[in-house]
Each structure stands twice: as structure tokens, then as C-alpha cells.
Amino acid sequence: AAKAIGRGSYLFFEPEMNARAHERHEMERDLRQALQRGELEMFYQPFVDLERMEVCGAEALMRWRHPERGLITPDRFIPIAEETGLIIEMGAWALREACAEAASWPSGIKLAVNLSPVQFTSPRLVETVCEALGDSGLAVDRLELEVTESVLLQDSQPTLAALCRLHHLGIGISMDDFGTGYSSLSYLQKFAFDKIKIDRCFLSNAQPKEAQAVIRAICGLGHALQLAVTAEGVETAEQLELVRAEGCIAAQGYYFSPPVTAEALRAMLPASGKAAHAA
Ligand code: C2E
Ligand code: MG
Ligand code: MG
Ligand code: MG
């Protein structure tokens, strides 16, 4: 097909490709500056224990507070950060920032932090996590790390070794966006995850009957494998009732709260031990 188009088409594609490369280059420079200038910010989205119907933790989600363009969500900059490797530095910052914040929460409240597969290419990942915990004083068992199955795609030994080391330290390891990848099921056998988070597409894109069938199946699987199953993207009371009835132990979604600033999240938590200490 390429031959049929002919040589002339090269002239057609070149400017567009240059423009894209240029844009990426600019974006990389801007992101590096954003990190240095403190324009990155962590937001937090609570997740709710469905038995007690209480907030039991929060997921840290990165935002870029751009001086002109306002608040930018991660889908717009994480891919570039991953392509350029900058995610290693940004991720280290995110871990430090989120652990420091969570250390001030009541001790029953967990912190979930996302890790990109690219962060596992850093030989310092485990130390970075340990430093964030050590410096903040956050207890190891209050941290959960979320990875998608893409982290296990290449069957990389160093990646698996890092996951195992983190797990042995007592950190919870969650499989994020469960069910959306090529073979989520086979990845459950490669590593002993503690938790699976059912991707929100199963709630949002499905008819209630289908959603129920899928969620029921995943909860059954979780039960059999002794994995905690949680639901993402709960937006309505009906969806909450569904995931609760099918056995999800926790849920997260706009029905409870969107991701909010650290300050706004603190206001959603039960009265913290910190206030008592301050008095
Ligand atoms: P994720 O880890 O699967 O995070 C959940 C995403 O779903 C968040 O998008 C959240 O705002 C959104 N969400 C939560 N509840 C609902 C809902 O009820 N309805 C809808 N429509 N959406 C909901 P966000 O914050 O834009 O983050 C997107 C992705 O970017 C995350 O997906 C995660 O993969 C990545 N990400 C975010 N922060 C970080 C970070 O610090 N490090 C790394 N490596 N990745 C991050
Ligand atoms: Mg996540
Ligand atoms: Mg997810
Ligand atoms: Mg995701």
C-alpha cells in the first residue's frame, strides 16, 4: 500500500510529523519546568468501604496547574511524561507529596498511588518508595500501589522483582483498570495482587444487566483468589447498589466525590488524630 501511494506523499506527511515532534518537544520542556516550578499538584479521590459506608482511603491523582491553561488532567501529559522518561522524576515527586499528605490523615485511611510501567525501568524505584515512606512517617501498610497489567506485559524479571520487594515490605499492590487489557486473567497468575479495581467502563458502557453479570463474575473470581475487589467510576445510586450487592468491598466514583484538592479531601475524612495533637 505504501508503494501505491508513491514517493510524493512523503512531502505531504513531513510537515505534520515535524509539527508533532516539535509539539512533543515543547511539551517535554514545559513539563520539566512545571516540575521545577511546583506547578504539579496531587488531587485525591476518596474510596468508600461498602460495608461501613465510610471513606477508607483516597487515590492520589496528578494534576498540572498551568499558569495560563488552568488545571490539566493526566491523560494530557502522562503519556508524554512516559515517552520521555520524565515520569520517573514526576512519579518520585508524586510519591513523596502524597505520602507526606497521607501521613496527616487518620491512621485508618489508606493512600493509593499510581505507578507507570516506565517507573519500573528505574533501578531506584523501590528505594524511591521507601524514601517517600520513611521521610513522611507514613506506615508501610497504609500505602497501596496501583499498576495496570501493562506493567507485566514484557514479562520483565526486574519489574516482577520490584513488585515482589514492594509487596514483601507490606505495601498493597492493586491491579488497576481490571478487565480492559488483553488478558487480565493471566496476569493475575503472574503476581499475587492484593486488590483488583474493576475498570469503570463496565459500569458506564454496559446495560445494567450486562454490568451486573460482569461485576458478579469478577467478584466471584476475586473471592476465589482471595483478592479484594473494588469498583471504579460509580456515578449513580443504582450503580452503588449494584456493586455493593455483587460483593465489591469498596467503591470510588463521582457519586461520592470527584478527585479534589488535598485540603478538600481532609474535610471529608473523620476527625483526625492530628487535630488532637495540635491542641
Ligand atoms: P486511574 O488510576 O484509573 O484513575 C481513575 C480515573 O478515573 C481518574 O482520572 C478519575 O478522575 C477518574 N474517575 C474517577 N471516578 C470517576 C467517575 O465516577 N466517572 C468518571 N467518568 N471518571 C472517574 P484522572 O485523574 O484523569 O487520571 C487518569 C489516569 O492517569 C489514571 O487512571 C492513572 O492511570 C493516571 N494517573 C493519574 N495520576 C497519576 C500519577 O500520579 N502517576 C501515574 N503514573 N499515573 C497517574
Ligand atoms: Mg488508579
Ligand atoms: Mg483505573
Ligand atoms: Mg486508568
Short mmCIF file of C-alpha atoms and ligand atoms in Angstrom, two decimals:
data_model
loop_
_atom_site.label_atom_id
_atom_site.label_comp_id
_atom_site.label_asym_id
_atom_site.label_seq_id
_atom_site.Cartn_x
_atom_site.Cartn_y
_atom_site.Cartn_z
CA ALA A 1 0.00 0.00 0.00
CA ALA A 2 2.88 2.32 0.82
CA LYS A 3 4.32 1.87 -2.68
CA ALA A 4 1.00 2.66 -4.35
CA ILE A 5 0.84 6.00 -2.56
CA GLY A 6 4.17 6.92 -4.12
CA ARG A 7 7.16 8.97 -3.07
CA GLY A 8 5.38 12.29 -3.31
CA SER A 9 3.29 11.53 -0.26
CA TYR A 10 6.38 11.96 1.89
CA LEU A 11 6.20 15.67 1.26
CA PHE A 12 2.64 15.61 2.45
CA PHE A 13 3.36 13.86 5.73
CA GLU A 14 6.60 15.57 6.69
CA PRO A 15 5.31 18.92 7.95
CA GLU A 16 2.70 17.21 10.06
CA MET A 17 5.27 14.89 11.59
CA ASN A 18 7.62 17.76 12.27
CA ALA A 19 4.85 19.68 13.93
CA ARG A 20 4.06 16.75 16.17
CA ALA A 21 7.69 16.19 17.12
CA HIS A 22 8.02 19.89 17.82
CA GLU A 23 4.90 19.93 19.96
CA ARG A 24 6.16 16.94 21.95
CA HIS A 25 9.50 18.61 22.45
CA GLU A 26 7.82 21.77 23.73
CA MET A 27 5.57 19.74 25.99
CA GLU A 28 8.56 17.92 27.45
CA ARG A 29 10.29 21.22 28.19
CA ASP A 30 7.11 22.64 29.73
CA LEU A 31 6.60 19.56 31.89
CA ARG A 32 10.18 19.67 33.17
CA GLN A 33 9.64 23.32 34.09
CA ALA A 34 6.30 22.51 35.68
CA LEU A 35 8.00 20.02 37.96
CA GLN A 36 10.72 22.53 38.89
CA ARG A 37 8.29 25.41 39.37
CA GLY A 38 5.91 23.46 41.55
CA GLU A 39 3.02 23.52 39.07
CA LEU A 40 2.25 19.85 39.59
CA GLU A 41 -0.29 19.11 42.25
CA MET A 42 -1.80 15.98 43.72
CA PHE A 43 -5.58 15.67 43.91
CA TYR A 44 -7.24 12.96 45.95
CA GLN A 45 -10.35 10.92 45.28
CA PRO A 46 -11.84 9.11 48.26
CA PHE A 47 -12.85 5.47 48.16
CA VAL A 48 -15.57 4.14 50.38
CA ASP A 49 -15.78 0.92 52.40
CA LEU A 50 -19.13 -0.50 51.28
CA GLU A 51 -19.78 -2.43 54.47
CA ARG A 52 -19.40 0.54 56.80
CA MET A 53 -20.21 3.15 54.12
CA GLU A 54 -17.27 5.22 55.27
CA VAL A 55 -14.30 6.73 53.48
CA CYS A 56 -11.44 4.26 53.98
CA GLY A 57 -8.83 5.73 51.69
CA ALA A 58 -8.02 8.02 48.81
CA GLU A 59 -6.27 7.70 45.47
CA ALA A 60 -3.69 10.33 44.61
CA LEU A 61 -4.20 11.68 41.08
CA MET A 62 -1.80 14.12 39.46
CA ARG A 63 -2.83 17.48 38.05
CA TRP A 64 -0.88 20.22 36.31
CA ARG A 65 -1.93 23.68 37.39
CA HIS A 66 -0.81 25.54 34.30
CA PRO A 67 -0.45 29.32 34.77
CA GLU A 68 -2.33 30.07 31.53
CA ARG A 69 -4.17 26.92 30.60
CA GLY A 70 -5.56 26.12 34.03
CA LEU A 71 -5.92 22.65 35.51
CA ILE A 72 -4.71 19.92 33.14
CA THR A 73 -5.68 16.27 33.69
CA PRO A 74 -3.13 13.46 33.42
CA ASP A 75 -4.39 11.97 30.14
CA ARG A 76 -2.98 15.13 28.52
CA PHE A 77 0.53 14.91 29.95
CA ILE A 78 1.28 11.47 31.45
CA PRO A 79 1.73 9.84 28.01
CA ILE A 80 4.39 12.42 27.10
CA ALA A 81 5.99 12.09 30.52
CA GLU A 82 6.16 8.33 29.89
CA GLU A 83 7.59 8.69 26.38
CA THR A 84 10.33 10.99 27.58
CA GLY A 85 11.07 9.17 30.82
CA LEU A 86 10.20 12.27 32.83
CA ILE A 87 7.53 10.20 34.59
CA ILE A 88 10.32 8.68 36.72
CA GLU A 89 11.04 12.05 38.32
CA MET A 90 7.39 13.13 38.36
CA GLY A 91 6.38 9.82 39.91
CA ALA A 92 9.03 10.14 42.61
CA TRP A 93 7.71 13.60 43.40
CA ALA A 94 4.12 12.28 43.46
CA LEU A 95 5.06 9.54 45.93
CA ARG A 96 6.80 11.97 48.29
CA GLU A 97 4.00 14.50 48.05
CA ALA A 98 1.16 12.01 48.54
CA CYS A 99 2.86 10.11 51.38
CA ALA A 100 3.56 13.38 53.21
CA GLU A 101 -0.09 14.37 52.83
CA ALA A 102 -1.48 10.99 53.88
CA ALA A 103 0.72 10.94 56.99
CA SER A 104 -1.59 13.64 58.40
CA TRP A 105 -4.77 11.60 57.78
CA PRO A 106 -6.38 9.44 60.47
CA SER A 107 -4.50 6.16 60.70
CA GLY A 108 -7.34 4.07 59.27
CA ILE A 109 -7.25 5.91 55.97
CA LYS A 110 -5.19 4.38 53.17
CA LEU A 111 -3.36 6.06 50.32
CA ALA A 112 -3.31 4.68 46.78
CA VAL A 113 -0.68 5.91 44.32
CA ASN A 114 -0.49 5.01 40.61
CA LEU A 115 2.74 3.71 39.13
CA SER A 116 3.51 3.80 35.42
CA PRO A 117 5.26 0.81 33.81
CA VAL A 118 8.04 3.24 32.88
CA GLN A 119 8.79 3.86 36.57
CA PHE A 120 9.69 0.17 36.82
CA THR A 121 12.55 0.74 34.38
CA SER A 122 14.24 2.77 37.11
CA PRO A 123 16.52 0.61 39.28
CA ARG A 124 15.77 3.03 42.12
CA LEU A 125 12.00 2.53 42.23
CA VAL A 126 11.91 0.51 45.46
CA GLU A 127 14.29 2.94 47.21
CA THR A 128 12.18 5.86 45.97
CA VAL A 129 9.08 4.32 47.54
CA CYS A 130 10.94 3.55 50.78
CA GLU A 131 12.30 7.10 50.98
CA ALA A 132 8.83 8.57 50.49
CA LEU A 133 7.51 6.37 53.29
CA GLY A 134 10.49 6.98 55.59
CA ASP A 135 10.55 10.75 55.15
CA SER A 136 6.80 11.11 55.65
CA GLY A 137 6.47 8.64 58.50
CA LEU A 138 3.51 7.01 56.74
CA ALA A 139 3.12 3.39 57.88
CA VAL A 140 4.02 0.91 55.16
CA ASP A 141 0.68 -0.89 55.37
CA ARG A 142 -1.23 2.30 54.63
CA LEU A 143 0.24 2.55 51.14
CA GLU A 144 -1.24 0.84 48.09
CA LEU A 145 0.40 0.98 44.70
CA GLU A 146 -1.79 0.73 41.60
CA VAL A 147 -0.44 -0.78 38.41
CA THR A 148 -2.17 -1.84 35.21
CA GLU A 149 -1.47 -5.17 33.59
CA SER A 150 0.74 -3.38 31.06
CA VAL A 151 3.37 -3.41 33.78
CA LEU A 152 3.65 -7.19 33.37
CA LEU A 153 3.36 -7.24 29.57
CA GLN A 154 7.03 -7.81 28.77
CA ASP A 155 7.48 -10.47 31.42
CA SER A 156 10.37 -8.42 32.72
CA GLN A 157 12.22 -10.02 35.62
CA PRO A 158 13.36 -6.69 37.16
CA THR A 159 9.75 -5.47 37.17
CA LEU A 160 8.47 -8.60 38.83
CA ALA A 161 11.32 -8.47 41.34
CA ALA A 162 10.49 -4.85 42.20
CA LEU A 163 6.80 -5.68 42.65
CA CYS A 164 7.72 -8.59 44.94
CA ARG A 165 10.09 -6.44 47.01
CA LEU A 166 7.42 -3.77 47.46
CA HIS A 167 4.88 -6.42 48.37
CA HIS A 168 7.19 -8.05 50.92
CA LEU A 169 7.67 -4.67 52.57
CA GLY A 170 3.96 -4.77 53.34
CA ILE A 171 2.72 -2.42 50.63
CA GLY A 172 -0.57 -3.36 48.98
CA ILE A 173 -0.42 -3.96 45.23
CA SER A 174 -3.58 -3.34 43.21
CA MET A 175 -4.36 -4.17 39.60
CA ASP A 176 -5.94 -1.05 38.16
CA ASP A 177 -8.41 -0.91 35.26
CA PHE A 178 -9.09 -4.62 35.57
CA GLY A 179 -10.70 -6.23 32.56
CA THR A 180 -9.66 -3.75 29.90
CA GLY A 181 -6.37 -5.30 28.82
CA TYR A 182 -5.50 -8.19 26.57
CA SER A 183 -5.50 -10.88 29.20
CA SER A 184 -6.10 -9.51 32.67
CA LEU A 185 -6.85 -13.02 33.87
CA SER A 186 -3.45 -14.44 33.00
CA TYR A 187 -1.73 -11.55 34.78
CA LEU A 188 -3.48 -12.44 37.98
CA GLN A 189 -1.40 -15.62 37.95
CA LYS A 190 1.89 -13.84 37.39
CA PHE A 191 1.75 -11.83 40.55
CA ALA A 192 -0.13 -12.13 43.84
CA PHE A 193 -2.08 -8.90 43.73
CA ASP A 194 -3.96 -7.82 46.86
CA LYS A 195 -6.74 -5.98 45.10
CA ILE A 196 -8.36 -5.58 41.73
CA LYS A 197 -10.11 -2.41 40.67
CA ILE A 198 -12.81 -3.12 38.11
CA ASP A 199 -12.48 -0.66 35.26
CA ARG A 200 -15.20 1.94 35.15
CA CYS A 201 -16.12 1.07 31.56
CA PHE A 202 -18.00 -1.98 32.86
CA LEU A 203 -20.37 0.32 34.71
CA SER A 204 -20.59 3.17 32.24
CA ASN A 205 -20.75 1.36 28.89
CA ALA A 206 -22.96 -1.51 29.86
CA GLN A 207 -26.66 -2.12 30.20
CA PRO A 208 -27.50 -2.76 33.87
CA LYS A 209 -28.00 -6.49 33.20
CA GLU A 210 -24.61 -6.80 31.50
CA ALA A 211 -22.88 -4.71 34.11
CA GLN A 212 -24.33 -6.96 36.79
CA ALA A 213 -23.13 -10.12 35.04
CA VAL A 214 -19.59 -8.81 34.58
CA ILE A 215 -19.28 -7.43 38.10
CA ARG A 216 -20.69 -10.63 39.57
CA ALA A 217 -18.15 -12.70 37.63
CA ILE A 218 -15.22 -10.52 38.67
CA CYS A 219 -16.31 -10.55 42.32
CA GLY A 220 -16.58 -14.34 42.17
CA LEU A 221 -13.08 -14.51 40.77
CA GLY A 222 -11.78 -12.20 43.46
CA HIS A 223 -13.44 -14.29 46.13
CA ALA A 224 -11.91 -17.49 44.78
CA LEU A 225 -8.45 -15.94 44.57
CA GLN A 226 -8.80 -14.10 47.90
CA LEU A 227 -8.46 -10.72 46.25
CA ALA A 228 -10.26 -7.60 47.37
CA VAL A 229 -12.46 -6.33 44.57
CA THR A 230 -13.29 -2.66 44.27
CA ALA A 231 -15.29 -0.68 41.73
CA GLU A 232 -14.24 2.46 39.89
CA GLY A 233 -16.49 5.03 38.27
CA VAL A 234 -19.57 4.69 40.46
CA GLU A 235 -21.69 7.66 39.40
CA THR A 236 -25.23 6.79 40.49
CA ALA A 237 -27.07 5.31 43.46
CA GLU A 238 -28.12 2.40 41.22
CA GLN A 239 -24.51 1.61 40.34
CA LEU A 240 -23.55 1.80 44.00
CA GLU A 241 -26.32 -0.62 44.91
CA LEU A 242 -25.23 -2.97 42.13
CA VAL A 243 -21.55 -3.15 43.10
CA ARG A 244 -22.45 -3.47 46.76
CA ALA A 245 -24.93 -6.27 46.14
CA GLU A 246 -22.42 -8.16 43.99
CA GLY A 247 -19.78 -8.09 46.69
CA CYS A 248 -17.33 -5.27 45.94
CA ILE A 249 -15.71 -4.30 49.23
CA ALA A 250 -15.09 -0.68 48.26
CA ALA A 251 -16.03 1.80 45.57
CA GLN A 252 -14.85 5.06 44.11
CA GLY A 253 -16.55 7.47 41.77
CA TYR A 254 -18.25 10.78 41.18
CA TYR A 255 -21.28 9.58 43.15
CA PHE A 256 -19.14 10.00 46.27
CA SER A 257 -16.69 12.63 45.08
CA PRO A 258 -14.53 13.58 42.11
CA PRO A 259 -10.80 13.99 42.75
CA VAL A 260 -10.37 17.11 44.93
CA THR A 261 -7.54 19.15 46.43
CA ALA A 262 -5.69 17.84 49.47
CA GLU A 263 -7.48 20.40 51.62
CA ALA A 264 -10.95 19.43 50.38
CA LEU A 265 -10.17 15.75 50.90
CA ARG A 266 -9.14 16.38 54.52
CA ALA A 267 -12.57 17.86 55.15
CA MET A 268 -14.15 14.56 54.06
CA LEU A 269 -12.18 12.45 56.50
CA PRO A 270 -13.26 11.64 60.03
CA ALA A 271 -11.74 13.91 62.70
CA SER A 272 -8.03 13.19 62.61
CA GLY A 273 -5.59 12.40 65.40
CA LYS A 274 -3.54 15.34 64.21
CA ALA A 275 -6.05 17.89 65.47
CA ALA A 276 -5.88 16.30 68.91
CA HIS A 277 -2.09 16.53 68.91
CA ALA A 278 -2.16 20.17 67.87
CA ALA A 279 -4.38 21.09 70.81
P1 C2E B 1 -6.83 5.67 37.11
O1 C2E B 1 -5.72 5.34 38.04
O2 C2E B 1 -7.65 4.54 36.61
O3 C2E B 1 -7.70 6.76 37.88
C1 C2E B 1 -9.09 6.84 37.82
C2 C2E B 1 -9.52 7.92 36.83
O4 C2E B 1 -10.95 7.86 36.72
C3 C2E B 1 -9.20 9.33 37.30
O5 C2E B 1 -8.93 10.13 36.15
C4 C2E B 1 -10.51 9.78 37.94
O6 C2E B 1 -10.69 11.18 37.96
C5 C2E B 1 -11.50 9.12 37.03
N1 C2E B 1 -12.78 8.89 37.70
C6 C2E B 1 -13.00 8.56 38.98
N2 C2E B 1 -14.30 8.38 39.25
C7 C2E B 1 -14.95 8.60 38.09
C8 C2E B 1 -16.35 8.57 37.72
O7 C2E B 1 -17.23 8.31 38.52
N3 C2E B 1 -16.63 8.84 36.41
C9 C2E B 1 -15.66 9.13 35.50
N4 C2E B 1 -16.03 9.38 34.25
N5 C2E B 1 -14.33 9.17 35.82
C10 C2E B 1 -14.00 8.91 37.09
P2 C2E B 1 -7.68 11.09 36.08
O8 C2E B 1 -7.45 11.76 37.40
O9 C2E B 1 -7.86 11.95 34.88
O10 C2E B 1 -6.47 10.10 35.84
C11 C2E B 1 -6.37 9.35 34.66
C12 C2E B 1 -5.26 8.36 34.74
O11 C2E B 1 -3.98 8.98 34.78
C13 C2E B 1 -5.31 7.48 35.98
O12 C2E B 1 -6.25 6.45 35.81
C14 C2E B 1 -3.88 6.98 36.04
O13 C2E B 1 -3.70 5.88 35.17
C15 C2E B 1 -3.10 8.16 35.50
N6 C2E B 1 -2.51 8.92 36.63
C16 C2E B 1 -3.07 9.87 37.40
N7 C2E B 1 -2.21 10.32 38.34
C17 C2E B 1 -1.07 9.62 38.17
C18 C2E B 1 0.21 9.60 38.83
O14 C2E B 1 0.48 10.33 39.82
N8 C2E B 1 1.15 8.74 38.35
C19 C2E B 1 0.90 7.91 37.28
N9 C2E B 1 1.89 7.10 36.86
N10 C2E B 1 -0.28 7.89 36.65
C20 C2E B 1 -1.26 8.73 37.08
MG MG B 2 -5.58 4.22 39.65
MG MG B 3 -8.43 2.88 37.00
MG MG B 4 -6.56 4.27 34.16
#
